[in-house]
């Protein structure tokens, strides 16, 4: 498939976002390509995390927020009044910056999604789902003998992969990752990056990162945010080798940010 | 100057004693110790005064049905039954109500409602028990009597008033426990596609379990120990209510009310006197048992640490 024929999983049209009077995002326009990894980079407070959390409407829990414009998932506006937010989040999963496993067993953490979404009521099917999810998150071999242990006893890298397993257990279409490796050591970080590459065979991935190398290494597309605006969006290789805007260049070379 | 003094001191002298630290440490130690000491003293005092109860009266008679102190009959069964009925009734009413209210306040209520409700609940906590007892006497009892009970002063009347007395404790401690659950857990559940209720039921409540259990135990403690309300609205009849559908709608008498009502008239040093202290020992043991049970339910400190990751 050539670049032009990869379908857009998500289309963002003139999307603006407000916290009260503060405009956090200014008329964004970008495509999120299906089964590709899109990285969002930019300095702290530039709006990239706000944008990420706007895609599965996690910002809805904050009082006083307002959205304008459109985010289309498979052509349908996720901010349309008739959208069921719970259903939307089944389709768009999220992995957070700080690993946040529930204070339950490893098994129960992964089984949580299938249970609440009533994906099965058969014990053996549930086991199969948990196993496949843990395998998909490259964690199965490390935990298969201690599924009943508390997830709190895992190390941070394992916890983050557990959170990824928990997310893919409900088979979402899109996975949002908010600086998923920022709390991890370099080895665990590479683990997660390898995992993202594998996951991209089946899922559309959007990742927010502070780490330029990570964006350059692990993503297919990159968007550069600055003060709530999308300054530049392009293939990752193009954006990093020949940025079109001077601001982008000075940021990715570390002269600004 | 102190600097020159330091230079002249020989190197093998021990480091300077920080007297401020020592004193504060000592004060904190003493404060901690005093709690243990007072509990121990209370128990020793109770034992000293109440022990003859268990030595001089045969156990079969002690746990018999007849409480006629003047005739030398000290059967505690009716008092135990009274306390059990009133407390159990209060707990059954107050625990679900308290936890549900805490969930509403902590998870659903918009800020303006919370700002109104929380101070009101604190006011409820501050109402003297005799005022609530009075309310039960003049307002609640007639309603219960009109509903068909032989008298308005029944176990249920006491249970209902005690439930409302225990409510603020249960609400505010449960709400603190819910508040302490990290937002990350809620986000994690919501991001998977769990509804708000599923998130609360399957993630937030289990994570807040230990705090909620403590809230319930404190609430039960309040209900068992309350005297004034029990004295005023439960009817003060030291007999075991007939078992049946109307068991809650008969007059009873609780252990605390018995002590309060009879302590003033009893001859000091008599058997009756020591039986009243014996009832105190039983109350002490019951609360102790409830607290131990709570610890078991919550799981020891080490288990809790493991579970919450701290």
XYZ file of C-alpha atoms in Angstrom:
567
model
C 0.000 0.000 0.000
C 1.397 3.417 -0.827
C 1.095 6.290 1.585
C -1.794 7.901 -0.214
C -3.933 4.778 -0.208
C -3.665 4.082 3.512
C -7.127 4.930 4.779
C -7.616 7.499 7.522
C -8.873 5.922 10.724
C -9.424 9.335 12.297
C -9.882 12.700 10.598
C -9.489 15.880 12.584
C -11.187 18.979 11.122
C -10.670 22.454 12.607
C -10.694 20.987 16.100
C -10.430 23.460 18.982
C -10.599 22.705 22.684
C -11.176 24.959 25.694
C -10.695 24.628 29.441
C -13.049 27.379 30.565
C -11.695 30.500 28.831
C -8.335 28.986 28.028
C -7.994 27.700 24.479
C -5.757 24.638 24.705
C -6.064 23.533 21.081
C -6.343 25.828 18.050
C -8.067 24.565 14.912
C -6.187 21.327 14.411
C -6.306 19.492 11.111
C -4.637 16.136 10.666
C -5.290 12.553 9.595
C -4.561 9.501 11.747
C -3.739 6.664 9.373
C -5.120 3.191 9.966
C -2.724 0.623 11.496
C 0.112 3.123 11.612
C 1.883 4.713 14.537
C 1.350 8.457 14.834
C 3.587 10.314 17.279
C 2.672 13.688 18.786
C 5.647 15.727 19.964
C 6.129 19.176 21.462
C 7.102 20.854 24.703
C 5.122 20.454 27.945
C 1.822 22.302 27.885
C 1.661 22.439 24.084
C -1.657 20.576 24.002
C -0.544 17.192 22.710
C -1.872 15.317 25.749
C -5.078 17.347 25.672
C -5.518 16.352 22.043
C -4.847 12.696 22.858
C -7.412 12.742 25.650
C -9.876 14.490 23.348
C -9.805 11.481 21.006
C -11.436 9.148 23.556
C -13.160 11.999 25.368
C -11.327 11.378 28.643
C -11.365 15.159 29.093
C -15.121 14.908 29.597
C -14.543 14.254 33.308
C -13.100 17.773 33.720
C -15.706 20.461 34.421
C -15.902 23.517 32.165
C -14.495 22.035 28.981
C -15.721 22.751 25.453
C -14.871 21.330 22.048
C -15.335 22.866 18.586
C -14.818 21.369 15.161
C -14.785 17.666 14.465
C -12.913 14.478 15.216
C -14.204 11.808 12.871
C -13.711 8.135 13.705
C -14.424 6.142 10.542
C -16.218 9.227 9.252
C -18.435 9.735 12.300
C -18.057 12.708 14.640
C -17.179 11.512 18.126
C -18.466 14.779 19.607
C -21.912 14.410 18.008
C -24.653 14.610 20.656
C -25.870 11.059 20.114
C -22.468 9.454 20.706
C -22.259 7.017 23.632
C -18.960 7.859 25.335
C -18.725 4.425 26.957
C -19.043 2.744 23.577
C -16.513 5.145 22.096
C -13.957 4.164 24.732
C -14.481 0.502 23.944
C -13.284 1.306 20.429
C -10.508 3.686 21.466
C -8.351 2.328 24.278
C -5.812 4.276 26.272
C -2.518 3.596 28.020
C -1.494 6.201 30.582
C 1.767 7.887 31.436
C 2.036 6.311 34.877
C 1.316 2.579 34.866
C -2.062 2.277 36.579
C -2.924 -1.362 37.128
C -5.873 -1.944 39.437
C -5.047 -3.254 42.929
C -6.186 -6.706 41.870
C -4.485 -9.848 40.584
C -2.713 -9.917 37.220
C -5.493 -12.095 35.846
C -8.270 -9.842 37.138
C -6.609 -6.776 35.648
C -6.711 -8.227 32.131
C -10.116 -9.858 32.664
C -11.598 -6.529 33.794
C -12.494 -5.304 30.299
C -13.986 -8.578 29.030
C -15.988 -8.808 32.254
C -17.458 -5.306 32.257
C -18.196 -5.481 28.532
C -19.705 -8.966 29.021
C -17.647 -10.329 26.131
C -18.042 -13.878 27.452
C -19.541 -15.720 30.367
C -17.499 -18.863 29.915
C -14.538 -19.361 32.186
C -12.352 -21.056 29.560
C -13.013 -18.339 26.986
C -12.106 -15.675 29.527
C -8.866 -17.516 30.271
C -8.117 -17.662 26.571
C -8.697 -13.901 26.216
C -6.445 -13.129 29.150
C -3.730 -15.353 27.772
C -3.898 -13.885 24.270
C -3.849 -10.341 25.631
C -0.843 -11.038 27.830
C 0.899 -12.688 24.890
C 0.023 -9.701 22.746
C 1.614 -7.433 25.330
C 4.755 -9.630 25.506
C 4.153 -10.333 29.183
C 2.760 -13.872 29.193
C 6.058 -15.716 29.678
C 6.961 -13.595 32.677
C 3.668 -13.960 34.536
C 2.065 -17.209 33.373
C 2.901 -18.977 36.631
C 1.660 -16.220 38.890
C -1.541 -14.891 37.380
C -3.097 -14.721 40.840
C -0.359 -12.484 42.229
C -1.178 -8.851 42.824
C -0.353 -6.636 39.866
C 1.212 -4.262 42.379
C 4.126 -6.685 42.773
C 5.200 -6.305 39.136
C 7.964 -3.876 38.217
C 6.954 -0.656 36.429
C 7.865 -1.975 32.981
C 5.773 -5.090 33.538
C 2.942 -2.992 34.971
C 2.889 -0.855 31.844
C 2.768 -3.933 29.620
C -0.020 -5.257 31.849
C -1.918 -2.023 31.193
C -1.376 -2.572 27.470
C -2.675 -6.151 27.851
C -5.680 -4.804 29.736
C -6.335 -2.359 26.888
C -6.054 -4.878 24.039
C -8.190 -7.419 25.920
C -11.286 -5.537 24.770
C -10.006 -5.441 21.177
C -10.164 -1.728 20.534
C -9.560 -0.269 17.083
C -7.325 2.562 18.219
C -4.843 2.653 21.118
C -3.851 6.011 22.574
C -0.623 6.113 24.535
C 0.226 9.064 26.740
C 4.014 9.006 27.203
C 3.816 5.288 27.941
C 7.548 4.930 28.561
C 8.305 8.071 30.523
C 8.184 6.266 33.876
C 10.275 3.337 32.620
C 13.975 2.552 32.469
C 15.702 2.331 29.050
C 15.389 -1.447 28.732
C 11.690 -1.430 29.588
C 11.281 1.492 27.186
C 12.714 -0.516 24.288
C 10.411 -3.397 25.245
C 7.402 -1.110 24.960
C 8.614 0.354 21.657
C 9.099 -3.112 20.154
C 5.659 -3.978 21.386
C 4.147 -0.904 19.700
C 5.620 -2.044 16.394
C 3.959 -5.449 16.765
C 0.678 -3.931 17.901
C 0.587 -1.659 14.851
C -0.084 -4.744 12.698
C -3.561 -4.847 14.208
C -4.212 -1.483 15.818
C -4.049 2.184 14.962
C -1.718 3.772 17.504
C -1.362 7.383 18.600
C 1.466 8.120 21.009
C 2.394 11.278 22.849
C 6.075 11.481 23.693
C 8.676 13.899 25.005
C 11.407 11.776 23.611
C 12.545 12.803 20.115
C 14.480 9.581 19.551
C 11.426 7.590 20.497
C 9.249 9.427 18.003
C 11.904 9.059 15.303
C 12.478 5.358 16.049
C 8.996 4.114 16.691
C 6.505 6.110 14.618
C 5.346 6.326 11.007
C 3.842 9.807 11.234
C 4.700 12.713 13.461
C 2.814 15.841 14.440
C 4.632 18.726 16.117
C 2.568 20.814 18.557
C 3.464 24.297 19.777
C 1.255 26.422 22.052
C -1.897 24.556 21.105
C -1.258 24.601 17.377
C -0.209 21.810 15.077
C 2.885 23.359 13.498
C 3.789 20.526 11.212
C 2.524 17.058 10.338
C 4.331 14.639 8.059
C 5.858 11.220 7.594
C 8.237 10.754 10.497
C 11.252 10.279 8.227
C 10.442 13.470 6.333
C 9.683 15.541 9.421
C 12.923 14.615 11.119
C 15.209 14.767 8.068
C 13.818 17.857 6.374
C 11.341 19.791 8.501
C 9.465 22.417 6.523
C 9.119 24.924 9.355
C 11.978 26.572 11.160
C 10.241 26.149 14.539
C 10.056 22.383 14.011
C 13.706 22.205 13.126
C 14.857 24.172 16.128
C 12.706 22.005 18.429
C 13.789 18.620 17.134
C 17.425 19.642 17.129
C 17.057 20.737 20.737
C 17.581 24.460 20.262
C 14.126 25.243 21.505
C 11.580 23.720 23.841
C 31.977 31.248 69.504
C 30.699 27.764 69.054
C 32.879 27.230 65.996
C 36.077 27.633 67.991
C 34.748 25.355 70.698
C 34.176 22.632 68.130
C 37.740 22.901 66.902
C 39.195 22.452 70.345
C 37.103 19.396 71.207
C 38.842 16.065 70.812
C 37.751 13.904 67.827
C 36.665 10.869 69.909
C 33.916 12.777 71.731
C 30.441 11.496 70.838
C 28.274 13.730 68.614
C 26.332 16.502 70.366
C 23.008 15.449 71.880
C 20.106 17.245 70.224
C 17.976 17.938 73.256
C 15.075 19.413 71.274
C 14.736 16.205 69.282
C 14.988 14.081 72.413
C 12.271 16.010 74.189
C 9.855 15.888 71.259
C 10.545 12.205 70.777
C 9.847 11.614 74.449
C 6.597 13.560 74.334
C 5.346 11.624 71.341
C 6.311 8.365 73.024
C 4.492 9.376 76.183
C 1.382 10.381 74.249
C 1.318 7.036 72.458
C 1.912 5.148 75.663
C -0.810 7.001 77.536
C -3.467 5.654 75.146
C -2.405 2.089 75.794
C -2.118 2.775 79.493
C -5.599 4.235 79.751
C -7.173 1.310 77.912
C -5.337 -1.067 80.227
C -6.403 0.884 83.323
C -10.030 0.917 82.225
C -9.977 -2.811 81.766
C -8.267 -3.434 85.116
C -10.776 -1.182 86.876
C -13.701 -2.936 85.208
C -12.278 -6.319 86.160
C -11.727 -5.304 89.750
C -15.275 -4.056 90.191
C -17.060 -6.532 87.981
C -15.235 -9.789 88.537
C -17.508 -10.988 91.393
C -20.272 -11.177 88.773
C -18.572 -14.061 87.041
C -17.289 -15.676 90.244
C -20.347 -15.474 92.500
C -23.172 -16.090 90.046
C -23.398 -19.440 88.271
C -23.035 -18.914 84.512
C -26.358 -20.586 83.790
C -28.098 -18.065 85.978
C -26.023 -15.170 84.637
C -27.087 -15.834 81.088
C -30.614 -16.706 82.109
C -33.723 -14.807 81.107
C -34.722 -13.176 84.350
C -33.354 -9.763 85.273
C -34.817 -9.059 88.732
C -31.889 -7.509 90.658
C -33.934 -6.883 93.774
C -34.684 -10.577 94.080
C -31.082 -11.437 93.297
C -31.789 -12.668 89.770
C -29.210 -11.356 87.320
C -30.060 -12.967 83.991
C -28.387 -10.971 81.211
C -30.004 -12.717 78.235
C -32.743 -10.119 77.871
C -30.229 -7.250 77.989
C -27.957 -8.956 75.460
C -30.986 -9.526 73.236
C -31.964 -5.868 73.578
C -28.499 -4.619 72.625
C -28.265 -7.102 69.774
C -31.649 -6.146 68.316
C -31.140 -2.407 68.562
C -27.563 -2.512 67.258
C -28.273 -4.950 64.450
C -31.312 -2.927 63.426
C -29.288 0.276 63.413
C -26.477 -1.319 61.409
C -28.841 -2.763 58.814
C -30.324 0.697 58.288
C -27.213 2.832 58.557
C -24.544 0.891 56.669
C -26.166 0.763 53.227
C -27.543 4.272 53.643
C -24.160 5.630 54.738
C -22.129 3.965 52.000
C -24.577 4.919 49.272
C -24.604 8.514 50.503
C -20.802 8.550 50.534
C -20.749 7.237 46.964
C -23.201 9.898 45.890
C -21.213 12.655 47.583
C -17.850 11.443 46.364
C -18.627 10.273 42.849
C -21.840 11.800 41.537
C -22.775 14.999 43.358
C -21.892 18.259 41.579
C -19.649 20.527 43.692
C -22.446 22.884 44.759
C -24.464 20.017 46.221
C -21.436 18.692 48.030
C -20.843 22.108 49.535
C -24.351 22.108 50.969
C -24.539 18.471 52.027
C -21.209 18.012 53.763
C -21.671 20.732 56.398
C -25.224 19.506 56.992
C -23.948 16.009 57.660
C -21.407 17.426 60.074
C -24.198 19.230 61.888
C -26.001 15.907 62.238
C -22.853 14.506 63.856
C -22.837 17.321 66.382
C -26.418 16.980 67.641
C -26.343 15.813 71.294
C -27.792 12.336 71.700
C -30.368 13.552 74.185
C -31.844 15.867 71.543
C -32.128 12.974 69.126
C -33.634 10.870 71.916
C -36.161 13.609 72.581
C -36.990 13.736 68.884
C -37.518 9.976 68.917
C -39.735 10.275 71.980
C -42.043 13.018 70.768
C -41.981 12.611 66.989
C -41.057 9.067 66.017
C -42.682 7.043 68.798
C -46.266 8.241 68.114
C -45.857 7.388 64.431
C -44.714 3.863 65.289
C -47.536 3.417 67.773
C -50.109 4.641 65.259
C -48.698 2.150 62.774
C -49.934 -0.626 65.035
C -47.179 -1.382 67.556
C -48.309 -1.889 71.175
C -46.111 1.044 72.197
C -44.050 3.605 70.335
C -40.970 2.895 72.409
C -39.529 -0.177 70.704
C -36.279 -1.700 69.499
C -37.016 -0.300 66.061
C -37.461 3.247 67.364
C -34.047 3.004 69.020
C -32.472 1.409 65.958
C -33.729 4.144 63.658
C -32.483 6.974 65.860
C -29.138 5.231 66.419
C -28.834 4.649 62.678
C -29.010 8.387 62.125
C -26.516 8.970 64.917
C -24.014 6.612 63.306
C -24.668 7.915 59.798
C -22.331 10.958 59.784
C -19.375 8.852 60.957
C -19.961 6.257 58.275
C -20.537 8.831 55.532
C -17.527 10.998 56.229
C -15.026 8.178 56.764
C -16.299 6.242 53.738
C -16.111 9.361 51.634
C -12.534 9.959 52.740
C -11.749 6.377 51.745
C -13.326 6.859 48.312
C -11.527 10.170 47.886
C -8.201 8.478 48.619
C -8.622 6.076 45.693
C -6.218 7.340 43.008
C -7.800 9.007 39.998
C -5.614 6.750 37.834
C -7.757 3.739 38.772
C -10.915 5.494 37.648
C -9.265 6.667 34.423
C -8.013 3.155 33.737
C -11.478 1.663 34.097
C -13.274 4.418 32.154
C -10.728 4.207 29.319
C -11.565 0.518 28.838
C -15.231 1.349 28.333
C -16.536 0.672 31.817
C -19.557 2.745 32.807
C -19.326 5.038 35.799
C -21.205 2.566 37.967
C -19.036 -0.381 36.845
C -15.982 1.712 37.652
C -17.271 2.452 41.141
C -18.498 -1.061 41.861
C -15.565 -3.028 40.492
C -12.600 -0.712 41.027
C -13.233 2.192 43.396
C -15.167 0.362 46.120
C -12.777 -2.606 46.337
C -9.836 -0.200 46.475
C -11.530 1.730 49.291
C -12.579 -1.428 51.123
C -10.332 -1.083 54.160
C -11.463 2.474 54.866
C -15.115 1.579 54.424
C -14.815 -1.384 56.804
C -13.295 0.937 59.405
C -16.176 3.371 58.868
C -18.715 0.617 59.413
C -16.952 -0.604 62.551
C -16.854 2.868 64.061
C -20.535 3.221 63.226
C -21.333 -0.068 64.969
C -19.262 1.015 67.953
C -21.283 4.182 68.160
C -24.558 2.253 68.072
C -23.534 -0.314 70.698
C -22.169 2.245 73.093
C -24.904 4.850 72.867
C -26.817 5.109 76.128
C -29.096 8.106 76.200
C -31.119 7.274 73.099
C -31.366 3.637 74.162
C -32.624 4.715 77.560
C -35.199 7.124 76.167
C -36.805 5.378 73.219
C -36.402 1.604 73.456
C -39.028 1.111 76.129
C -36.809 -0.113 78.966
C -38.430 -3.494 79.322
C -35.930 -6.112 80.408
C -37.506 -9.066 78.694
C -36.666 -11.051 75.613
C -38.996 -10.022 72.771
C -41.135 -12.798 71.384
C -39.661 -14.099 68.182
C -41.804 -13.209 65.189
C -42.380 -10.702 62.422
C -42.894 -7.958 64.996
C -39.720 -8.730 66.947
C -38.374 -5.240 66.280
C -41.609 -3.600 67.406
C -41.513 -4.636 71.032
C -39.944 -2.749 73.919
C -36.477 -3.896 74.920
C -33.682 -2.754 77.188
C -30.048 -2.493 76.200
C -26.981 -3.204 78.311
C -25.872 0.431 78.317
C -29.315 1.650 79.347
C -29.362 -0.819 82.233
C -26.073 0.460 83.604
C -27.160 4.062 83.294
C -30.591 3.526 84.815
C -29.546 1.437 87.791
C -26.118 2.721 88.725
C -27.573 5.624 90.676
C -29.699 3.470 92.957
C -27.438 0.562 93.650
C -25.591 0.001 96.950
C -21.879 0.331 96.362
C -20.087 -2.981 96.783
C -23.245 -5.081 96.498
C -23.559 -7.913 94.013
C -25.933 -5.838 91.910
C -23.217 -3.144 91.758
C -20.624 -5.562 90.500
C -23.030 -7.059 87.961
C -23.426 -3.612 86.417
C -19.657 -3.518 86.027
C -19.812 -7.062 84.699
C -22.113 -5.780 81.954
C -19.429 -3.158 81.267
C -16.852 -5.930 80.865
C -19.111 -7.689 78.367
C -19.575 -4.482 76.375
C -15.816 -3.980 76.401
C -15.257 -7.525 75.115
C -17.917 -7.135 72.407
C -16.340 -3.960 71.036
C -12.926 -5.590 71.249
C -14.216 -8.573 69.252
C -15.736 -6.284 66.617
C -12.475 -4.402 66.225
C -10.525 -7.636 65.876
C -12.997 -8.853 63.290
C -12.559 -5.592 61.397
C -8.797 -6.074 61.364
C -9.257 -9.549 59.980
C -11.611 -8.312 57.282
C -9.353 -5.475 56.239
C -6.375 -7.813 56.333
C -3.368 -6.957 58.455
C -1.213 -3.935 57.785
C 1.221 -5.911 55.624
C -1.542 -7.259 53.403
C -2.985 -3.802 52.972
C 0.383 -2.365 52.005
C 0.831 -5.040 49.399
C -2.589 -4.486 47.947
C -2.397 -0.762 47.544
C 1.235 -0.745 46.502
C 2.453 1.486 49.300
